Amino acid sequence: LHSYDIGKYAMLLTHNNGLNFGINYHTAIETDASDKGEGYIEDYRSALTVSMQSYYRALTEWSRTYVNAEFSGQVGYNIPAQIIPEVTAPEDESLGMDETGSGSLGYGYEFISPANFELPLAEVKNRILAPDGPSYKSLVLRSIDMLTLLGTEKLVQYAKQGLPIVIQGGIPTTIASAKGLEQAQANIRSILSLKNVRQVSSGPLAPTLALLGVQPRAKVSNPAWLTYWRLDRLSGTDYIFVYNGGDTTNSGTVTFETNNTPFLLDAWTGSEVPVVEYTVTSSKTITIPFTLAAGDNVLVAFKKVGSGDAPANYVTSAPVKNLGYVYTKGDGISIRVPASAGSGKVTLKDSKTVTIPPQKITPSFTLGNWTLTIESWTPGADFFDSNTIGTKTNQTIKIDALKSWHEIPGFRNSSGVGYYSTSFSWKRSDGGGATIVFGKVQNTIRVRINGKQLPPLNLSDAKADISAYLKEGKNLVEATVATTLYNAVAPIYSSLRSSGAPPRAGPGISVASETRVPAGLLDAVVVTPYNLIRI
């Protein structure tokens, strides 16, 4: 590829190039050239890129042709190669992404390489890069990025065509070649005087992007929320992922740059329902309120739909306590209203106001008097014998308040499966329906009401409408949860051996004999009766 044999310079490659033998060398090996031999290293890396691009291109084509599926993978895992365009969806762990401070205000970002600039969609129109593809509003070049001469020439072209560009932390000082660094840096310096180019120090990018006129397509009111926007061009549907990266449940709004009709997608059940509470803030933006638990997310789809698929007269304001809405084509919009002492009002798009009277029904109640059977998994007598099968033992206890297994006397070192059951009484006067909330689930959960299994529950905020499962009199609630093996392994961890050596935990993972992790149901389980009121 570069017309010389890399063998002569092989020892230069012993550091940070995905070659395991480099671990034996504690100091870098350099040449006496001005670049200390970095050019040879970058030639090696570019050769890797070309070779692996061919490899991943074949894998992606095979996946589409023979499996009829898109291909995702950790491209060039632990190998410094630029091969992002060759797979449908690269996995981010191997991309070396850092937090730019922009995502927390609704900006989404992706990693691209100079190879992307060679794709047919890579053109600038109306200050947008690849308007017929991902539609990037800005390009950020970080000081830690590696230049290519062709890449910087494309940046100059895009900058002159009006694309907003931010140089963060200084002009990069490395290039993926044995030569060309000075020219590549000169190319970058040549665009610094343009009004659509900014050079800034490291730190949050959102203020600079705003000065350049770049606004997020999904603008969040809560700084803990992150978003990602994807357009399905075949259906013309926009999909937006909103994630609460904070540690607490919080409420806020997201303003979306679209005037299509919003729907909520449930990734756990596969259901799709129209959003019935939002405001159209202008001809091109829609604002939707959300409440998200810590680590929870919501998927929103915006579609061009026909009459009846979604309500034409939607809710614009509902300062009344409620448990959400139900929409059907025949009955329109109804609201789930729990017990309340006072009245409230709901405002619709046509400015009509609907008064919600006080609801004299049973208030929320917490389930107690639980029966818990813990199926504890422990190793056999000789856990160095590969033929040994682990031991499962069942113990049944009564508990009123739910707590982690390691806090229950006698179960500090228990891991396995927990079978919970309790019951409550129900009569028609309690309400027209009810919801059940389990809170945040640590690992897994499966729930049955009166022997009938509920749809899959969102582990970050496990709740469901159980109206269809209720009956007069006694109602049985059964929940099955599974845990990790951490608490069972922790007390014996120091005695374990792998190939004669102590086991090695993964990065960021530690196993201490004195620590335990939460296991089982942790939060109070609450049932909330409600009346369904048509609005």
Short mmCIF file of C-alpha atoms in Angstrom, two decimals:
data_model
loop_
_atom_site.label_atom_id
_atom_site.label_comp_id
_atom_site.label_asym_id
_atom_site.label_seq_id
_atom_site.Cartn_x
_atom_site.Cartn_y
_atom_site.Cartn_z
CA LEU A 1 0.00 0.00 0.00
CA HIS A 2 2.80 2.46 0.89
CA SER A 3 5.50 0.81 -1.25
CA TYR A 4 7.80 -0.34 1.54
CA ASP A 5 8.23 -3.30 3.92
CA ILE A 6 7.06 -2.46 7.45
CA GLY A 7 9.23 -5.27 8.85
CA LYS A 8 12.20 -2.94 9.25
CA TYR A 9 10.10 -0.75 11.57
CA ALA A 10 8.14 -3.48 13.36
CA MET A 11 9.47 -2.55 16.80
CA LEU A 12 7.85 0.87 16.47
CA LEU A 13 4.47 -0.87 16.52
CA THR A 14 4.79 -2.38 20.00
CA HIS A 15 2.66 0.27 21.71
CA ASN A 16 -1.04 1.10 21.30
CA ASN A 17 -1.54 -0.82 18.09
CA GLY A 18 -3.52 -3.83 19.24
CA LEU A 19 -0.42 -6.04 19.28
CA ASN A 20 -0.22 -8.07 22.46
CA PHE A 21 3.56 -8.41 22.45
CA GLY A 22 3.75 -4.68 23.18
CA ILE A 23 2.75 -5.36 26.77
CA ASN A 24 6.29 -6.56 27.48
CA TYR A 25 7.86 -3.21 26.65
CA HIS A 26 7.72 -0.49 29.28
CA THR A 27 9.15 2.34 27.17
CA ALA A 28 8.28 3.47 23.67
CA ILE A 29 10.62 2.72 20.80
CA GLU A 30 11.40 5.68 18.51
CA THR A 31 13.52 6.65 15.52
CA ASP A 32 15.79 9.70 15.31
CA ALA A 33 13.49 11.35 12.73
CA SER A 34 11.66 14.56 13.60
CA ASP A 35 8.40 12.69 14.02
CA LYS A 36 10.14 9.92 16.03
CA GLY A 37 8.79 7.34 13.58
CA GLU A 38 5.11 8.20 14.02
CA GLY A 39 4.68 8.32 10.25
CA TYR A 40 5.53 4.63 9.90
CA ILE A 41 3.03 3.81 12.63
CA GLU A 42 0.30 5.75 10.83
CA ASP A 43 1.14 4.03 7.54
CA TYR A 44 0.71 0.72 9.34
CA ARG A 45 -2.63 1.88 10.73
CA SER A 46 -3.86 3.04 7.34
CA ALA A 47 -2.93 -0.36 5.90
CA LEU A 48 -4.98 -1.96 8.68
CA THR A 49 -7.88 0.30 7.78
CA VAL A 50 -7.86 -0.68 4.10
CA SER A 51 -7.61 -4.39 4.91
CA MET A 52 -10.32 -4.36 7.56
CA GLN A 53 -12.63 -2.20 5.46
CA SER A 54 -12.63 -4.99 2.91
CA TYR A 55 -13.30 -7.54 5.66
CA TYR A 56 -16.23 -5.65 7.22
CA ARG A 57 -17.64 -4.73 3.82
CA ALA A 58 -17.87 -8.44 3.00
CA LEU A 59 -19.45 -9.23 6.38
CA THR A 60 -22.06 -6.50 5.98
CA GLU A 61 -22.92 -7.58 2.44
CA TRP A 62 -23.20 -11.23 3.57
CA SER A 63 -25.50 -10.25 6.42
CA ARG A 64 -27.80 -8.30 4.11
CA THR A 65 -27.80 -10.90 1.34
CA TYR A 66 -28.04 -14.17 3.25
CA VAL A 67 -29.53 -13.21 6.62
CA ASN A 68 -31.61 -10.24 5.47
CA ALA A 69 -30.35 -8.21 8.42
CA GLU A 70 -28.21 -5.17 9.02
CA PHE A 71 -24.77 -5.76 10.54
CA SER A 72 -23.46 -4.25 13.78
CA GLY A 73 -20.11 -4.86 15.39
CA GLN A 74 -17.24 -3.41 17.41
CA VAL A 75 -15.24 -2.38 14.40
CA GLY A 76 -11.50 -2.91 14.73
CA TYR A 77 -11.81 -3.83 18.39
CA ASN A 78 -8.56 -2.78 20.12
CA ILE A 79 -7.07 -2.03 16.69
CA PRO A 80 -6.51 1.61 15.55
CA ALA A 81 -8.36 1.44 12.24
CA GLN A 82 -10.94 3.75 10.65
CA ILE A 83 -13.66 1.47 9.34
CA ILE A 84 -16.89 3.02 10.59
CA PRO A 85 -18.64 3.37 7.19
CA GLU A 86 -18.33 -0.35 6.44
CA VAL A 87 -20.91 -1.50 9.03
CA THR A 88 -24.54 -0.49 9.47
CA ALA A 89 -24.22 0.36 13.16
CA PRO A 90 -20.81 0.48 14.85
CA GLU A 91 -20.74 -0.25 18.58
CA ASP A 92 -19.43 2.75 20.46
CA GLU A 93 -17.07 1.08 22.95
CA SER A 94 -14.30 0.86 20.36
CA LEU A 95 -14.74 4.40 19.02
CA GLY A 96 -13.01 6.30 21.81
CA MET A 97 -15.89 8.75 22.19
CA ASP A 98 -15.71 11.36 24.93
CA GLU A 99 -18.44 13.49 26.50
CA THR A 100 -18.51 16.83 24.71
CA GLY A 101 -21.09 18.39 27.00
CA SER A 102 -23.49 18.86 24.09
CA GLY A 103 -25.67 15.77 24.56
CA SER A 104 -27.01 17.00 27.88
CA LEU A 105 -28.89 19.84 26.15
CA GLY A 106 -30.53 17.72 23.49
CA TYR A 107 -27.76 17.62 20.89
CA GLY A 108 -27.10 14.18 19.48
CA TYR A 109 -23.67 13.29 18.13
CA GLU A 110 -21.97 10.51 16.20
CA PHE A 111 -18.39 9.54 15.37
CA ILE A 112 -17.36 9.76 11.74
CA SER A 113 -13.99 9.38 10.02
CA PRO A 114 -12.46 10.83 6.82
CA ALA A 115 -13.64 7.69 5.02
CA ASN A 116 -17.22 8.96 5.48
CA PHE A 117 -16.37 11.99 3.34
CA GLU A 118 -15.98 9.70 0.32
CA LEU A 119 -19.56 8.43 0.54
CA PRO A 120 -22.10 9.61 -2.08
CA LEU A 121 -24.22 11.37 0.57
CA ALA A 122 -21.29 13.46 1.86
CA GLU A 123 -22.23 16.88 0.49
CA VAL A 124 -23.22 20.18 2.07
CA LYS A 125 -26.51 21.89 1.27
CA ASN A 126 -28.02 24.76 3.24
CA ARG A 127 -25.39 24.41 6.00
CA ILE A 128 -26.21 20.69 6.43
CA LEU A 129 -23.74 17.82 5.84
CA ALA A 130 -25.37 14.80 4.17
CA PRO A 131 -28.90 16.32 4.06
CA ASP A 132 -30.22 13.18 2.35
CA GLY A 133 -28.72 11.01 5.09
CA PRO A 134 -27.99 11.70 8.77
CA SER A 135 -28.25 15.51 8.21
CA TYR A 136 -25.39 16.73 10.42
CA LYS A 137 -25.77 20.37 11.49
CA SER A 138 -22.19 20.77 12.62
CA LEU A 139 -18.80 19.04 12.56
CA VAL A 140 -16.47 19.00 15.58
CA LEU A 141 -12.72 18.40 15.20
CA ARG A 142 -11.03 17.62 18.54
CA SER A 143 -7.38 18.18 19.37
CA ILE A 144 -7.02 14.44 20.08
CA ASP A 145 -8.29 13.45 16.63
CA MET A 146 -5.95 12.22 13.93
CA LEU A 147 -5.80 14.14 10.65
CA THR A 148 -5.62 12.95 7.08
CA LEU A 149 -4.65 15.25 4.27
CA LEU A 150 -7.74 14.33 2.25
CA GLY A 151 -9.92 14.79 5.32
CA THR A 152 -8.68 18.33 5.95
CA GLU A 153 -9.20 19.20 2.28
CA LYS A 154 -12.82 18.10 2.67
CA LEU A 155 -13.16 20.21 5.84
CA VAL A 156 -11.99 23.25 3.90
CA GLN A 157 -14.54 22.50 1.19
CA TYR A 158 -17.38 22.04 3.70
CA ALA A 159 -16.45 25.17 5.64
CA LYS A 160 -16.51 27.29 2.49
CA GLN A 161 -19.93 25.81 1.68
CA GLY A 162 -21.27 27.08 5.04
CA LEU A 163 -21.17 24.02 7.32
CA PRO A 164 -20.62 25.13 10.95
CA ILE A 165 -17.31 23.66 12.18
CA VAL A 166 -15.86 23.74 15.70
CA ILE A 167 -12.17 23.13 16.41
CA GLN A 168 -12.13 21.99 20.05
CA GLY A 169 -8.97 22.15 22.16
CA GLY A 170 -6.59 23.17 19.36
CA ILE A 171 -5.59 21.88 15.94
CA PRO A 172 -4.62 18.17 16.05
CA THR A 173 -0.91 17.38 15.98
CA THR A 174 -0.94 13.89 14.45
CA ILE A 175 -1.65 12.65 10.95
CA ALA A 176 -2.39 9.18 9.61
CA SER A 177 0.60 9.19 7.28
CA ALA A 178 4.37 9.44 7.24
CA LYS A 179 4.08 12.94 5.78
CA GLY A 180 1.63 15.76 5.19
CA LEU A 181 1.08 17.02 8.76
CA GLU A 182 2.17 20.60 8.09
CA GLN A 183 -0.08 20.90 5.03
CA ALA A 184 -3.03 19.34 6.89
CA GLN A 185 -2.63 21.78 9.77
CA ALA A 186 -2.32 24.65 7.30
CA ASN A 187 -5.61 23.56 5.73
CA ILE A 188 -7.31 23.83 9.11
CA ARG A 189 -5.78 27.24 9.86
CA SER A 190 -7.01 28.52 6.49
CA ILE A 191 -10.67 28.29 7.58
CA LEU A 192 -10.37 29.77 11.09
CA SER A 193 -11.34 33.25 9.84
CA LEU A 194 -14.67 32.07 8.42
CA LYS A 195 -17.80 33.13 10.32
CA ASN A 196 -19.08 29.56 10.47
CA VAL A 197 -15.87 28.21 12.05
CA ARG A 198 -14.97 28.53 15.74
CA GLN A 199 -11.86 27.44 17.64
CA VAL A 200 -12.56 26.91 21.35
CA SER A 201 -10.89 25.39 24.37
CA SER A 202 -11.97 22.02 25.71
CA GLY A 203 -15.27 21.92 27.57
CA PRO A 204 -19.01 22.08 26.81
CA LEU A 205 -19.81 22.77 23.17
CA ALA A 206 -23.45 23.78 23.50
CA PRO A 207 -22.79 27.56 23.90
CA THR A 208 -20.56 27.60 20.81
CA LEU A 209 -23.06 25.60 18.77
CA ALA A 210 -25.80 28.04 19.76
CA LEU A 211 -23.64 31.00 18.65
CA LEU A 212 -23.23 29.27 15.28
CA GLY A 213 -27.01 28.98 14.99
CA VAL A 214 -27.00 25.23 15.55
CA GLN A 215 -29.99 24.17 17.64
CA PRO A 216 -30.84 20.59 18.66
CA ARG A 217 -33.72 18.93 16.83
CA ALA A 218 -34.88 17.60 20.20
CA LYS A 219 -34.44 20.34 22.82
CA VAL A 220 -34.71 19.12 26.40
CA SER A 221 -35.67 21.16 29.46
CA ASN A 222 -33.86 18.79 31.83
CA PRO A 223 -30.02 18.74 31.61
CA ALA A 224 -29.93 15.07 32.68
CA TRP A 225 -31.83 13.97 29.57
CA LEU A 226 -30.03 12.79 26.43
CA THR A 227 -31.54 12.33 22.98
CA TYR A 228 -30.83 10.56 19.71
CA TRP A 229 -32.73 11.20 16.46
CA ARG A 230 -33.09 8.76 13.58
CA LEU A 231 -35.03 9.11 10.32
CA ASP A 232 -36.42 6.07 8.51
CA ARG A 233 -36.48 7.38 4.96
CA LEU A 234 -38.52 4.48 3.60
CA SER A 235 -41.52 5.29 5.81
CA GLY A 236 -40.73 8.97 6.38
CA THR A 237 -40.90 8.38 10.15
CA ASP A 238 -38.67 10.17 12.65
CA TYR A 239 -37.67 8.13 15.72
CA ILE A 240 -36.30 9.88 18.82
CA PHE A 241 -34.78 8.18 21.84
CA VAL A 242 -34.95 10.21 25.09
CA TYR A 243 -32.92 8.90 28.05
CA ASN A 244 -32.77 10.10 31.65
CA GLY A 245 -29.10 9.89 32.57
CA GLY A 246 -29.73 11.29 36.06
CA ASP A 247 -29.99 9.50 39.40
CA THR A 248 -33.57 10.49 40.23
CA THR A 249 -37.05 10.53 38.70
CA ASN A 250 -37.74 13.92 37.16
CA SER A 251 -40.18 15.67 34.87
CA GLY A 252 -39.65 18.01 31.97
CA THR A 253 -40.41 18.67 28.33
CA VAL A 254 -38.81 17.94 24.99
CA THR A 255 -39.38 20.23 22.02
CA PHE A 256 -39.11 18.36 18.73
CA GLU A 257 -38.34 20.00 15.39
CA THR A 258 -41.23 18.46 13.46
CA ASN A 259 -44.90 19.01 12.72
CA ASN A 260 -45.83 15.36 12.22
CA THR A 261 -48.04 13.35 14.58
CA PRO A 262 -46.34 11.89 17.69
CA PHE A 263 -46.65 8.28 18.90
CA LEU A 264 -45.15 6.49 21.90
CA LEU A 265 -43.41 3.16 21.27
CA ASP A 266 -43.08 0.62 24.09
CA ALA A 267 -39.85 -1.33 23.52
CA TRP A 268 -40.89 -3.87 26.15
CA THR A 269 -44.27 -4.84 24.71
CA GLY A 270 -44.03 -3.62 21.11
CA SER A 271 -47.14 -1.48 21.47
CA GLU A 272 -47.60 1.88 19.73
CA VAL A 273 -50.07 4.52 20.93
CA PRO A 274 -50.61 8.14 19.89
CA VAL A 275 -49.37 10.89 22.20
CA VAL A 276 -52.48 12.77 23.32
CA GLU A 277 -50.94 15.57 25.44
CA TYR A 278 -48.64 18.06 23.72
CA THR A 279 -48.48 21.59 22.37
CA VAL A 280 -47.62 22.83 18.91
CA THR A 281 -45.29 25.69 19.71
CA SER A 282 -44.92 26.82 16.11
CA SER A 283 -45.51 25.46 12.63
CA LYS A 284 -42.41 23.29 12.93
CA THR A 285 -42.05 22.28 16.62
CA ILE A 286 -43.99 20.11 19.06
CA THR A 287 -43.45 20.10 22.84
CA ILE A 288 -44.28 16.96 24.85
CA PRO A 289 -44.13 16.59 28.67
CA PHE A 290 -42.48 13.48 30.15
CA THR A 291 -41.73 12.01 33.56
CA LEU A 292 -38.77 9.63 33.48
CA ALA A 293 -37.35 7.46 36.24
CA ALA A 294 -33.58 7.29 36.73
CA GLY A 295 -32.09 5.32 33.84
CA ASP A 296 -35.44 5.20 32.05
CA ASN A 297 -36.10 6.14 28.45
CA VAL A 298 -38.91 6.82 26.04
CA LEU A 299 -39.18 6.21 22.29
CA VAL A 300 -41.17 8.72 20.25
CA ALA A 301 -42.13 8.32 16.60
CA PHE A 302 -43.39 11.17 14.42
CA LYS A 303 -45.48 10.07 11.47
CA LYS A 304 -47.58 11.48 8.68
CA VAL A 305 -50.87 9.74 9.46
CA GLY A 306 -54.43 9.68 8.24
CA SER A 307 -57.64 10.60 10.06
CA GLY A 308 -58.47 8.41 13.04
CA ASP A 309 -54.94 7.11 13.71
CA ALA A 310 -54.52 9.83 16.33
CA PRO A 311 -56.91 12.34 17.93
CA ALA A 312 -57.29 15.59 16.02
CA ASN A 313 -58.37 17.40 19.19
CA TYR A 314 -55.60 16.52 21.63
CA VAL A 315 -54.86 17.69 25.20
CA THR A 316 -52.70 20.81 25.54
CA SER A 317 -52.79 21.20 29.33
CA ALA A 318 -53.75 18.86 32.17
CA PRO A 319 -52.73 20.22 35.59
CA VAL A 320 -54.87 17.52 37.22
CA LYS A 321 -53.31 14.47 38.87
CA ASN A 322 -53.64 11.54 36.48
CA LEU A 323 -52.21 8.16 35.55
CA GLY A 324 -52.12 8.72 31.80
CA TYR A 325 -54.54 8.52 28.92
CA VAL A 326 -56.38 5.94 26.85
CA TYR A 327 -57.27 6.62 23.21
CA THR A 328 -59.53 4.59 20.93
CA LYS A 329 -60.92 5.61 17.57
CA GLY A 330 -64.49 5.07 18.72
CA ASP A 331 -64.41 6.64 22.16
CA GLY A 332 -61.72 9.28 21.74
CA ILE A 333 -59.54 10.32 24.69
CA SER A 334 -60.12 9.20 28.29
CA ILE A 335 -58.00 10.08 31.32
CA ARG A 336 -57.13 7.84 34.28
CA VAL A 337 -57.88 9.86 37.44
CA PRO A 338 -57.00 8.51 40.92
CA ALA A 339 -58.65 9.51 44.21
CA SER A 340 -58.78 13.28 44.59
CA ALA A 341 -60.42 15.77 46.96
CA GLY A 342 -60.72 18.65 44.51
CA SER A 343 -61.66 19.18 40.89
CA GLY A 344 -59.30 19.91 38.00
CA LYS A 345 -59.41 21.08 34.41
CA VAL A 346 -58.16 19.67 31.13
CA THR A 347 -57.69 21.97 28.12
CA LEU A 348 -57.93 20.69 24.56
CA LYS A 349 -56.48 21.97 21.29
CA ASP A 350 -59.74 23.68 20.35
CA SER A 351 -59.55 25.61 23.68
CA LYS A 352 -62.40 23.59 25.12
CA THR A 353 -62.00 23.04 28.88
CA VAL A 354 -63.20 19.85 30.56
CA THR A 355 -63.75 19.87 34.32
CA ILE A 356 -62.67 16.73 36.16
CA PRO A 357 -64.73 16.35 39.36
CA PRO A 358 -63.31 14.99 42.66
CA GLN A 359 -62.88 11.22 42.61
CA LYS A 360 -64.21 9.60 45.77
CA ILE A 361 -62.58 6.22 45.35
CA THR A 362 -60.05 4.15 47.28
CA PRO A 363 -56.66 5.89 47.49
CA SER A 364 -53.37 4.19 46.66
CA PHE A 365 -52.33 1.35 48.96
CA THR A 366 -49.10 -0.56 49.51
CA LEU A 367 -49.07 -4.34 49.30
CA GLY A 368 -47.66 -6.17 52.31
CA ASN A 369 -47.78 -9.61 53.95
CA TRP A 370 -45.56 -11.13 51.27
CA THR A 371 -44.64 -14.79 51.04
CA LEU A 372 -41.13 -15.13 49.61
CA THR A 373 -39.54 -18.38 48.46
CA ILE A 374 -35.84 -17.93 47.73
CA GLU A 375 -34.32 -20.53 45.42
CA SER A 376 -30.69 -20.11 46.47
CA TRP A 377 -27.92 -21.19 44.06
CA THR A 378 -24.63 -22.25 45.67
CA PRO A 379 -21.57 -24.16 44.44
CA GLY A 380 -21.09 -27.84 45.15
CA ALA A 381 -18.77 -29.18 47.83
CA ASP A 382 -15.80 -29.14 45.41
CA PHE A 383 -16.04 -26.21 43.04
CA PHE A 384 -12.74 -27.17 41.38
CA ASP A 385 -14.44 -30.31 40.03
CA SER A 386 -15.84 -29.47 36.58
CA ASN A 387 -18.36 -32.29 36.94
CA THR A 388 -19.87 -30.72 40.04
CA ILE A 389 -23.34 -29.25 39.58
CA GLY A 390 -24.39 -26.29 41.70
CA THR A 391 -26.85 -26.79 44.52
CA LYS A 392 -30.32 -25.24 44.64
CA THR A 393 -32.15 -24.97 47.96
CA ASN A 394 -35.55 -23.42 48.65
CA GLN A 395 -36.51 -21.51 51.76
CA THR A 396 -39.85 -19.80 52.34
CA ILE A 397 -40.29 -16.81 54.64
CA LYS A 398 -42.92 -14.18 55.45
CA ILE A 399 -42.06 -10.49 55.11
CA ASP A 400 -44.21 -7.39 55.31
CA ALA A 401 -41.87 -4.71 53.96
CA LEU A 402 -39.81 -5.56 50.87
CA LYS A 403 -36.03 -5.31 51.18
CA SER A 404 -32.88 -6.62 49.51
CA TRP A 405 -32.09 -10.25 50.22
CA HIS A 406 -28.73 -9.41 51.78
CA GLU A 407 -30.61 -7.39 54.43
CA ILE A 408 -32.82 -10.35 55.38
CA PRO A 409 -31.30 -12.46 58.21
CA GLY A 410 -29.92 -15.71 56.83
CA PHE A 411 -29.88 -14.60 53.17
CA ARG A 412 -26.83 -12.32 53.03
CA ASN A 413 -25.02 -14.67 50.64
CA SER A 414 -28.05 -15.75 48.61
CA SER A 415 -28.33 -15.51 44.82
CA GLY A 416 -30.83 -17.19 42.53
CA VAL A 417 -34.56 -16.83 41.92
CA GLY A 418 -37.17 -15.28 44.22
CA TYR A 419 -40.86 -16.15 44.13
CA TYR A 420 -43.03 -13.46 45.76
CA SER A 421 -46.78 -13.65 46.38
CA THR A 422 -49.43 -11.66 48.21
CA SER A 423 -53.06 -10.66 47.73
CA PHE A 424 -55.46 -7.77 48.13
CA SER A 425 -59.21 -7.31 48.14
CA TRP A 426 -61.06 -5.50 45.37
CA LYS A 427 -64.63 -4.27 44.97
CA ARG A 428 -66.29 -2.18 42.30
CA SER A 429 -66.54 0.87 44.53
CA ASP A 430 -62.73 0.94 44.79
CA GLY A 431 -62.54 2.36 41.26
CA GLY A 432 -63.05 1.63 37.59
CA GLY A 433 -59.57 0.19 37.25
CA ALA A 434 -56.12 0.18 38.85
CA THR A 435 -52.40 0.33 38.16
CA ILE A 436 -49.62 -1.53 39.96
CA VAL A 437 -46.12 -0.11 40.42
CA PHE A 438 -43.05 -2.15 41.41
CA GLY A 439 -40.57 0.73 41.02
CA LYS A 440 -37.08 0.07 39.75
CA VAL A 441 -36.28 -3.62 39.32
CA GLN A 442 -32.68 -4.63 39.95
CA ASN A 443 -32.42 -7.53 37.48
CA THR A 444 -35.53 -9.25 36.04
CA ILE A 445 -39.22 -9.56 36.86
CA ARG A 446 -42.24 -11.53 35.69
CA VAL A 447 -45.68 -10.77 37.19
CA ARG A 448 -48.98 -12.64 37.31
CA ILE A 449 -52.31 -11.26 38.48
CA ASN A 450 -54.82 -13.98 39.34
CA GLY A 451 -52.72 -16.46 37.39
CA LYS A 452 -52.54 -14.35 34.23
CA GLN A 453 -49.15 -13.04 33.18
CA LEU A 454 -48.70 -9.32 32.61
CA PRO A 455 -46.86 -8.06 29.51
CA PRO A 456 -43.11 -7.44 29.97
CA LEU A 457 -42.38 -4.61 32.41
CA ASN A 458 -39.91 -1.76 32.02
CA LEU A 459 -37.16 -2.58 34.54
CA SER A 460 -36.38 1.11 35.19
CA ASP A 461 -39.99 1.89 36.11
CA ALA A 462 -41.94 -1.36 36.40
CA LYS A 463 -45.65 -0.57 36.28
CA ALA A 464 -48.76 -1.78 34.49
CA ASP A 465 -52.49 -1.22 34.17
CA ILE A 466 -54.08 -4.30 35.78
CA SER A 467 -57.75 -3.36 35.25
CA ALA A 468 -58.35 -6.25 32.86
CA TYR A 469 -57.00 -8.76 35.40
CA LEU A 470 -58.99 -7.68 38.48
CA LYS A 471 -61.94 -9.54 39.97
CA GLU A 472 -64.32 -8.98 42.86
CA GLY A 473 -62.90 -10.20 46.15
CA LYS A 474 -59.39 -11.63 46.62
CA ASN A 475 -56.79 -10.86 43.95
CA LEU A 476 -53.51 -12.80 43.87
CA VAL A 477 -50.24 -11.06 42.92
CA GLU A 478 -47.21 -13.22 42.05
CA ALA A 479 -43.81 -11.87 41.04
CA THR A 480 -40.77 -13.89 40.00
CA VAL A 481 -37.37 -12.19 40.04
CA ALA A 482 -33.85 -13.41 39.26
CA THR A 483 -30.59 -12.05 40.64
CA THR A 484 -26.95 -12.09 39.64
CA LEU A 485 -24.62 -14.60 41.35
CA TYR A 486 -22.55 -11.83 42.96
CA ASN A 487 -23.71 -12.33 46.55
CA ALA A 488 -23.17 -16.09 46.37
CA VAL A 489 -19.74 -15.74 44.78
CA ALA A 490 -18.42 -12.90 46.98
CA PRO A 491 -17.62 -14.98 50.10
CA ILE A 492 -15.69 -17.61 48.08
CA TYR A 493 -14.19 -15.31 45.46
CA SER A 494 -10.72 -15.21 47.02
CA SER A 495 -10.60 -19.03 46.98
CA LEU A 496 -11.38 -19.37 43.28
CA ARG A 497 -8.67 -20.14 40.73
CA SER A 498 -8.54 -19.94 36.95
CA SER A 499 -5.62 -21.79 35.34
CA GLY A 500 -4.02 -21.81 38.77
CA ALA A 501 -4.30 -18.04 39.25
CA PRO A 502 -6.87 -15.88 41.06
CA PRO A 503 -9.76 -14.78 38.82
CA ARG A 504 -9.61 -11.35 37.22
CA ALA A 505 -12.68 -9.12 37.30
CA GLY A 506 -13.36 -6.94 34.28
CA PRO A 507 -12.52 -3.22 34.08
CA GLY A 508 -14.38 -1.22 36.70
CA ILE A 509 -15.55 -4.37 38.49
CA SER A 510 -14.41 -5.41 41.94
CA VAL A 511 -15.53 -8.31 44.08
CA ALA A 512 -14.98 -7.86 47.81
CA SER A 513 -15.84 -10.53 50.34
CA GLU A 514 -17.45 -8.00 52.69
CA THR A 515 -19.68 -6.23 50.13
CA ARG A 516 -23.09 -7.30 48.82
CA VAL A 517 -25.30 -5.92 46.04
CA PRO A 518 -29.07 -5.33 46.12
CA ALA A 519 -31.12 -8.38 45.13
CA GLY A 520 -34.83 -9.13 44.79
CA LEU A 521 -37.72 -6.66 45.01
CA LEU A 522 -36.48 -3.45 46.63
CA ASP A 523 -39.30 -0.89 46.43
CA ALA A 524 -42.77 -0.89 47.94
CA VAL A 525 -45.37 -2.30 45.54
CA VAL A 526 -48.26 0.16 45.21
CA VAL A 527 -51.73 -0.33 43.74
CA THR A 528 -53.55 2.82 42.67
CA PRO A 529 -57.28 2.66 41.82
CA TYR A 530 -58.61 5.12 39.24
CA ASN A 531 -61.70 6.12 37.31
CA LEU A 532 -61.54 6.38 33.53
CA ILE A 533 -63.13 9.69 32.50
CA ARG A 534 -63.86 10.48 28.89
CA ILE A 535 -62.76 13.96 27.86
#
